[in-house]
Coordinates of C-alpha atoms and ligand atoms in Angstrom, one line a residue:
M3 CA 84.4 114.6 95.9
A4 CA 87.6 115.0 97.9
T5 CA 90.9 113.6 99.0
V6 CA 91.3 112.2 102.4
T7 CA 94.5 112.6 104.4
F8 CA 95.6 110.8 107.6
D9 CA 98.5 112.9 108.8
K10 CA 100.3 111.0 111.5
A11 CA 96.8 110.4 113.1
T12 CA 97.1 108.7 116.5
R13 CA 94.5 107.3 118.9
I14 CA 95.3 106.3 122.4
Y15 CA 92.3 105.0 124.3
P16 CA 91.9 106.3 127.8
G17 CA 93.6 103.9 130.3
S18 CA 95.9 102.6 127.6
T19 CA 99.5 103.6 127.1
K20 CA 99.9 101.9 123.7
P21 CA 98.3 103.7 120.7
A22 CA 95.5 101.7 119.0
V23 CA 96.5 103.6 115.9
D24 CA 100.0 105.0 115.8
A25 CA 100.9 107.9 113.6
L26 CA 98.8 106.7 110.6
D27 CA 100.0 108.4 107.4
I28 CA 97.9 107.8 104.2
A29 CA 97.1 110.2 101.4
I30 CA 93.9 109.0 99.7
E31 CA 93.2 110.4 96.2
D32 CA 90.0 111.9 95.0
G33 CA 87.7 109.1 93.9
E34 CA 90.0 106.4 95.2
F35 CA 88.8 103.1 96.7
L36 CA 91.2 102.5 99.6
V37 CA 90.9 99.3 101.7
L38 CA 92.3 99.1 105.2
V39 CA 93.1 95.5 106.0
G40 CA 94.7 93.6 108.9
P41 CA 94.0 91.1 111.6
S42 CA 91.4 91.7 114.2
G43 CA 92.4 94.4 116.7
C44 CA 95.0 96.0 114.5
G45 CA 93.2 99.4 114.5
K46 CA 91.1 99.4 111.3
S47 CA 87.8 100.4 112.9
T48 CA 89.5 103.0 115.1
S49 CA 91.1 104.6 112.0
L50 CA 87.8 104.7 110.3
R51 CA 86.0 106.1 113.3
M52 CA 88.7 108.8 113.7
L53 CA 87.9 109.8 110.1
A54 CA 84.2 109.7 110.9
G55 CA 84.6 111.9 114.0
L56 CA 83.4 109.1 116.3
E57 CA 86.7 108.8 118.0
D58 CA 89.0 111.5 119.4
V59 CA 92.3 112.0 117.6
N60 CA 95.1 112.3 120.2
G61 CA 97.9 113.3 117.8
G62 CA 98.3 114.3 114.2
A63 CA 95.5 115.5 111.9
I64 CA 92.8 114.3 109.5
R65 CA 91.9 116.3 106.4
I66 CA 89.1 115.9 103.9
G67 CA 90.0 117.9 100.8
D68 CA 91.6 121.1 102.2
R69 CA 89.5 121.0 105.3
D70 CA 91.1 120.1 108.6
V71 CA 88.3 118.0 110.1
T72 CA 90.4 116.7 113.1
H73 CA 88.1 118.2 115.7
L74 CA 84.9 118.7 113.7
P75 CA 81.7 116.8 114.8
P76 CA 80.7 113.9 112.5
K77 CA 77.7 115.8 111.0
D78 CA 80.0 118.6 109.7
R79 CA 82.4 116.2 107.8
D80 CA 80.2 115.4 104.8
I81 CA 80.7 111.6 105.1
A82 CA 78.4 108.7 105.1
M83 CA 79.2 105.4 106.9
V84 CA 78.0 101.9 106.3
F85 CA 78.6 99.6 109.3
Q86 CA 78.8 95.9 109.7
N87 CA 75.4 95.7 111.4
Y88 CA 73.4 97.9 109.2
A89 CA 71.1 99.0 112.0
L90 CA 68.1 99.7 109.8
Y91 CA 65.0 101.0 111.6
P92 CA 62.7 98.0 111.8
H93 CA 59.5 99.9 111.9
M94 CA 60.3 102.0 108.8
T95 CA 59.9 101.1 105.2
V96 CA 62.9 100.7 102.9
A97 CA 62.2 104.1 101.4
D98 CA 61.9 105.8 104.8
N99 CA 65.1 104.1 106.0
M100 CA 66.9 105.4 102.9
G101 CA 65.6 108.9 103.2
F102 CA 65.8 109.3 107.0
A103 CA 69.0 111.3 107.1
L104 CA 67.7 113.7 104.4
K105 CA 64.5 114.1 106.4
I106 CA 66.4 115.0 109.6
A107 CA 68.4 117.5 107.5
G108 CA 65.1 119.2 106.5
V109 CA 65.1 118.3 102.8
N110 CA 61.6 118.5 101.3
K111 CA 59.5 115.4 100.7
A112 CA 59.6 115.6 96.9
E113 CA 63.3 115.9 96.7
I114 CA 63.8 113.0 99.2
R115 CA 61.5 110.8 97.2
Q116 CA 63.4 111.6 94.0
K117 CA 66.8 110.8 95.6
V118 CA 65.6 107.6 97.2
E119 CA 64.1 106.5 93.9
E120 CA 67.4 107.2 92.1
A121 CA 69.4 105.3 94.6
A122 CA 66.9 102.4 94.6
K123 CA 67.3 102.1 90.9
I124 CA 71.0 101.9 91.1
L125 CA 70.8 99.3 93.8
D126 CA 68.0 97.3 92.3
L127 CA 65.7 98.0 95.2
T128 CA 62.8 99.8 93.4
E129 CA 60.2 97.0 94.0
Y130 CA 61.1 96.8 97.7
L131 CA 60.7 100.5 98.7
D132 CA 57.5 99.9 100.6
R133 CA 58.7 96.8 102.5
K134 CA 60.0 96.7 106.0
P135 CA 63.5 95.4 106.6
K136 CA 62.4 92.1 108.1
A137 CA 60.8 91.2 104.8
L138 CA 64.2 91.5 103.0
S139 CA 67.0 89.1 102.5
G140 CA 70.4 89.8 104.0
G141 CA 71.8 91.0 100.7
Q142 CA 68.9 93.4 100.2
R143 CA 69.3 94.8 103.7
Q144 CA 72.9 95.4 102.9
R145 CA 71.9 97.3 99.8
V146 CA 69.4 99.4 101.8
A147 CA 72.3 100.4 104.1
M148 CA 74.3 101.3 101.0
G149 CA 71.3 103.3 99.7
R150 CA 71.1 105.2 102.9
A151 CA 74.7 106.4 102.4
I152 CA 74.2 107.1 98.6
V153 CA 71.2 109.4 99.0
R154 CA 73.3 111.8 101.1
E155 CA 75.7 112.3 98.2
P156 CA 78.6 112.6 100.6
Q157 CA 82.2 113.5 99.8
V158 CA 83.4 110.3 101.3
F159 CA 82.0 106.8 102.0
L160 CA 83.2 104.9 105.0
M161 CA 82.5 101.2 105.2
D162 CA 83.4 99.0 108.1
E163 CA 83.2 95.3 107.2
P164 CA 79.9 95.8 105.4
L165 CA 79.8 92.3 104.0
S166 CA 80.6 90.3 107.1
N167 CA 77.0 89.4 107.9
L168 CA 76.4 87.9 104.4
D169 CA 77.0 84.2 103.5
A170 CA 80.1 83.4 101.5
K171 CA 78.5 83.3 98.1
L172 CA 76.6 86.5 98.6
R173 CA 79.7 88.2 99.9
V174 CA 81.5 87.5 96.7
S175 CA 78.8 88.9 94.4
T176 CA 78.1 91.9 96.7
R177 CA 81.8 92.8 96.8
T178 CA 81.8 93.1 93.0
Q179 CA 78.6 95.2 93.1
I180 CA 80.1 97.6 95.7
A181 CA 83.3 97.9 93.8
S182 CA 81.6 98.7 90.5
L183 CA 79.1 101.0 92.2
Q184 CA 81.9 102.9 93.8
R185 CA 83.6 103.3 90.5
R186 CA 80.4 104.5 88.8
L187 CA 79.7 107.1 91.5
G188 CA 83.4 108.1 91.8
I189 CA 83.1 108.9 95.5
T190 CA 86.3 108.6 97.6
T191 CA 85.8 105.5 99.7
V192 CA 87.6 104.0 102.7
Y193 CA 86.7 100.4 103.2
V194 CA 87.7 98.2 106.2
T195 CA 88.0 94.5 106.1
H196 CA 90.0 91.7 107.8
D197 CA 89.7 89.6 104.6
Q198 CA 92.8 90.0 102.4
V199 CA 91.0 88.5 99.4
E200 CA 88.3 91.2 99.7
A201 CA 91.0 93.8 100.1
M202 CA 92.9 92.7 97.0
T203 CA 89.8 92.3 94.8
M204 CA 88.1 95.6 95.7
G205 CA 90.8 98.2 96.4
D206 CA 92.5 100.6 94.0
R207 CA 95.1 100.5 96.8
V208 CA 95.4 98.5 100.0
A209 CA 96.8 99.6 103.3
V210 CA 97.9 96.9 105.7
L211 CA 97.9 97.6 109.4
K212 CA 99.4 95.6 112.2
D213 CA 99.3 96.5 115.9
G214 CA 98.2 100.0 115.0
L215 CA 101.1 100.5 112.7
L216 CA 100.9 100.9 108.9
Q217 CA 103.0 98.3 107.2
Q218 CA 102.5 99.2 103.5
V219 CA 100.1 101.1 101.2
D220 CA 100.2 99.9 97.6
T221 CA 98.2 98.7 94.7
P222 CA 97.1 95.0 95.0
R223 CA 99.6 94.0 92.3
N224 CA 102.5 95.7 94.0
M225 CA 101.5 94.4 97.4
Y226 CA 101.5 90.8 96.0
D227 CA 104.7 91.2 93.9
R228 CA 106.7 93.3 96.4
P229 CA 105.6 92.9 100.0
A230 CA 107.5 95.4 102.2
N231 CA 108.2 93.1 105.1
L232 CA 107.6 89.6 106.4
F233 CA 104.2 90.4 107.9
V234 CA 102.8 91.7 104.6
A235 CA 104.4 88.8 102.8
G236 CA 102.6 86.3 105.0
F237 CA 99.3 88.1 105.2
I238 CA 98.6 88.9 101.5
G239 CA 98.1 85.9 99.3
S240 CA 96.2 82.6 99.7
P241 CA 97.7 80.0 100.3
A242 CA 100.3 82.2 102.0
M243 CA 103.8 82.8 100.7
N244 CA 106.3 80.2 101.9
L245 CA 108.9 81.9 104.2
V246 CA 112.1 79.9 104.8
E247 CA 115.1 80.9 106.7
V248 CA 118.2 79.9 104.7
P249 CA 122.0 80.4 104.9
I250 CA 123.6 83.0 102.6
A251 CA 125.9 81.3 100.1
D252 CA 128.3 82.6 97.5
G253 CA 126.2 84.3 94.8
G254 CA 122.9 83.5 96.4
V255 CA 121.1 81.6 99.1
K256 CA 121.4 77.9 99.9
F257 CA 118.1 76.3 99.4
G258 CA 118.6 72.7 100.3
N259 CA 121.0 71.2 97.8
S260 CA 120.8 74.2 95.4
V261 CA 122.2 77.7 95.5
V262 CA 119.5 80.0 94.3
P263 CA 120.8 83.2 92.8
V264 CA 119.3 86.4 94.4
Q265 CA 120.1 90.0 94.0
R266 CA 123.6 90.8 95.2
D267 CA 122.5 93.9 97.0
A268 CA 119.9 92.0 98.9
I269 CA 122.4 89.8 100.7
S270 CA 125.4 92.1 100.8
A271 CA 123.5 94.6 102.8
T272 CA 123.0 92.3 105.8
T273 CA 125.5 91.2 108.4
D274 CA 123.4 88.2 109.3
K275 CA 124.4 84.7 108.2
T276 CA 120.9 83.8 107.1
V277 CA 118.0 85.6 105.4
T278 CA 114.4 84.6 105.1
V279 CA 113.4 83.8 101.5
G280 CA 109.8 84.1 100.4
V281 CA 108.5 81.9 97.6
R282 CA 104.8 81.9 96.5
P283 CA 103.3 78.5 96.0
E284 CA 103.2 79.0 92.2
H285 CA 106.9 79.9 92.0
F286 CA 108.6 76.6 92.5
D287 CA 110.1 74.4 89.9
V288 CA 109.2 70.9 90.8
A289 CA 111.2 67.7 90.1
G290 CA 110.4 64.1 91.0
P291 CA 112.0 61.9 93.7
E292 CA 115.0 61.0 91.5
S293 CA 116.2 64.6 91.5
D294 CA 118.6 65.8 94.2
L295 CA 118.0 69.5 93.6
G296 CA 116.7 72.0 96.2
L297 CA 114.6 70.9 99.1
A298 CA 113.1 67.4 99.4
V299 CA 109.4 67.7 100.3
T300 CA 107.4 64.9 101.7
V301 CA 103.8 65.2 100.5
N302 CA 101.2 65.3 103.3
V303 CA 98.0 66.5 101.6
V304 CA 97.1 67.4 98.0
E305 CA 94.2 69.8 97.5
E306 CA 93.0 69.4 93.9
L307 CA 91.2 72.4 92.4
G308 CA 90.9 71.2 88.9
A309 CA 93.3 73.3 86.8
D310 CA 95.8 73.4 89.7
A311 CA 96.6 71.4 92.8
Y312 CA 98.2 72.6 96.0
V313 CA 100.7 70.2 97.6
Y314 CA 101.0 70.6 101.4
G315 CA 104.3 69.0 102.4
T316 CA 107.1 69.0 104.9
A317 CA 110.7 69.9 103.8
K318 CA 113.7 68.6 105.6
L319 CA 116.1 71.5 106.4
G320 CA 119.5 70.9 108.0
G321 CA 119.7 68.8 111.2
D322 CA 116.4 68.1 112.8
D323 CA 114.8 71.2 111.3
S324 CA 111.8 70.8 109.1
K325 CA 109.4 73.3 107.5
D326 CA 105.9 73.0 106.1
L327 CA 105.6 74.2 102.5
V328 CA 102.8 74.8 100.0
V329 CA 103.6 74.1 96.4
R330 CA 101.3 74.6 93.4
V331 CA 101.4 72.0 90.7
S332 CA 99.5 71.2 87.6
G333 CA 96.1 69.5 88.2
R334 CA 97.1 67.0 85.5
D335 CA 100.3 66.0 87.3
V336 CA 99.5 65.4 90.9
P337 CA 101.9 63.7 93.3
E338 CA 100.8 60.9 95.6
K339 CA 100.5 61.4 99.3
G340 CA 103.6 60.2 101.0
S341 CA 105.8 60.7 97.9
T342 CA 108.8 63.0 97.7
L343 CA 109.2 66.1 95.5
H344 CA 112.2 68.3 95.0
V345 CA 111.5 72.0 94.8
V346 CA 113.6 74.9 93.8
P347 CA 112.4 78.5 93.7
R348 CA 112.2 79.8 90.2
A349 CA 115.0 82.3 89.4
G350 CA 113.7 85.9 89.8
E351 CA 110.7 84.9 91.7
T352 CA 112.1 85.0 95.2
H353 CA 111.6 87.6 97.9
V354 CA 114.5 88.2 100.3
F355 CA 113.8 89.5 103.8
S356 CA 116.0 90.2 106.8
T357 CA 115.3 87.5 109.4
S358 CA 116.2 89.9 112.2
T359 CA 114.2 93.0 111.2
G360 CA 111.7 91.4 108.8
E361 CA 112.3 94.2 106.3
R362 CA 112.5 93.4 102.6
L363 CA 116.1 93.3 101.2
S364 CA 115.5 92.5 97.6
D365 CA 114.1 95.1 95.1
Ligands
ADP419 N1 86.5 101.9 123.0 C1 87.7 101.3 123.2 N2 88.3 101.4 124.4 C2 89.5 100.9 124.6 N3 90.2 100.1 123.7 C3 89.6 100.0 122.5 C4 88.3 100.5 122.2 N4 88.0 100.2 120.9 C5 89.0 99.4 120.5 N5 90.0 99.3 121.4 C6 91.2 98.6 121.2 O1 92.0 99.2 120.2 C7 92.6 98.2 119.4 C8 92.1 98.4 117.9 O2 90.7 98.1 117.9 P1 89.9 98.2 116.5 O3 90.2 99.5 115.9 O4 88.5 97.9 116.9 O5 90.5 97.0 115.7 P2 90.0 96.3 114.3 O6 88.8 97.0 113.8 O7 91.2 96.3 113.4 O8 89.6 94.9 114.7 C9 92.3 96.9 120.0 O9 93.4 96.5 120.8 C10 91.0 97.2 120.8 O10 91.0 96.3 121.9
MG420 MG1 86.8 96.5 113.5

């Protein structure tokens, strides 16, 4: 087992002037499950491939434990990688697929068999060891790919969107299996996904990337409760956090007809006249049409989920300005389409961001 350190690691592809990954700085703990997440093209795969040794590092360094691996070939890094397309050898059995890397490394047959059988047991693949990949389901193939990594007993697992070829239901069950397997084996893991739900449910910590730049590294809880900037605020959470630009008022911010108190420091630090306030859908107090508090929201669509319902509506801001909002309400008390609600952010549940820089201003 080992720590993994990205030390200002930078990748600039030939012919490009802008780094695909720009001075990435993350210290991953021994045994940690770290998820790299962000929209397509943000540099997730490039980061992982730099760690694997499949991509040159043009600045900074990468370390596994105390070893500087920045310029080591992949085979000397003691890592195992699981890709999006598992690339199993079609003509080999499951057992041979799983044991292939050991065979190449010159491990003797009996030992290979023993390691493959152990991994197959962990992955529930024992009865499929003699089959060819084409006779397996997508989920089973995915587990063979995992098995291939496990038998090597590497210091670090690298996984690049390993669930993206599975259907939605299997993806959910497999993500639980991978997370619990990783915890059982205790092998440091760097996992890449574009899916923030996957990131939040699987990771000990989550690192959010945008345009090759690290935005925040934090536990899922902190990432949700204290997003560092507007990008993370909008990216983490589903439905997304509501982000509304509002005027600064005496003692708080003006949210429609109400002044919502926010931390004094958050608004005294800025010279702007407005800030952007973030409110998660579950953090509004909701009143009926007779109220004149907060913002008036016209209900466009209601998504009923049983216990809760999400109201998708349009709020009138000053002048001709309007803003779409999502508000969670009780499933037992669902407003009608076309009706009006008044919403006020619950005290202490707002996030204040600088509209100009996007940085978080509140604690
Ligand atoms: N081999 C390559 N040559 C040039 N540019 C590349 C190459 N691979 C990726 N890129 C570019 O680098 C950026 C990051 O890509 P990538 O790491 O694959 O993103 P992600 O995995 O987050 O979708 C993108 O702009 C992509 O177009
Ligand atoms: Mg990718």
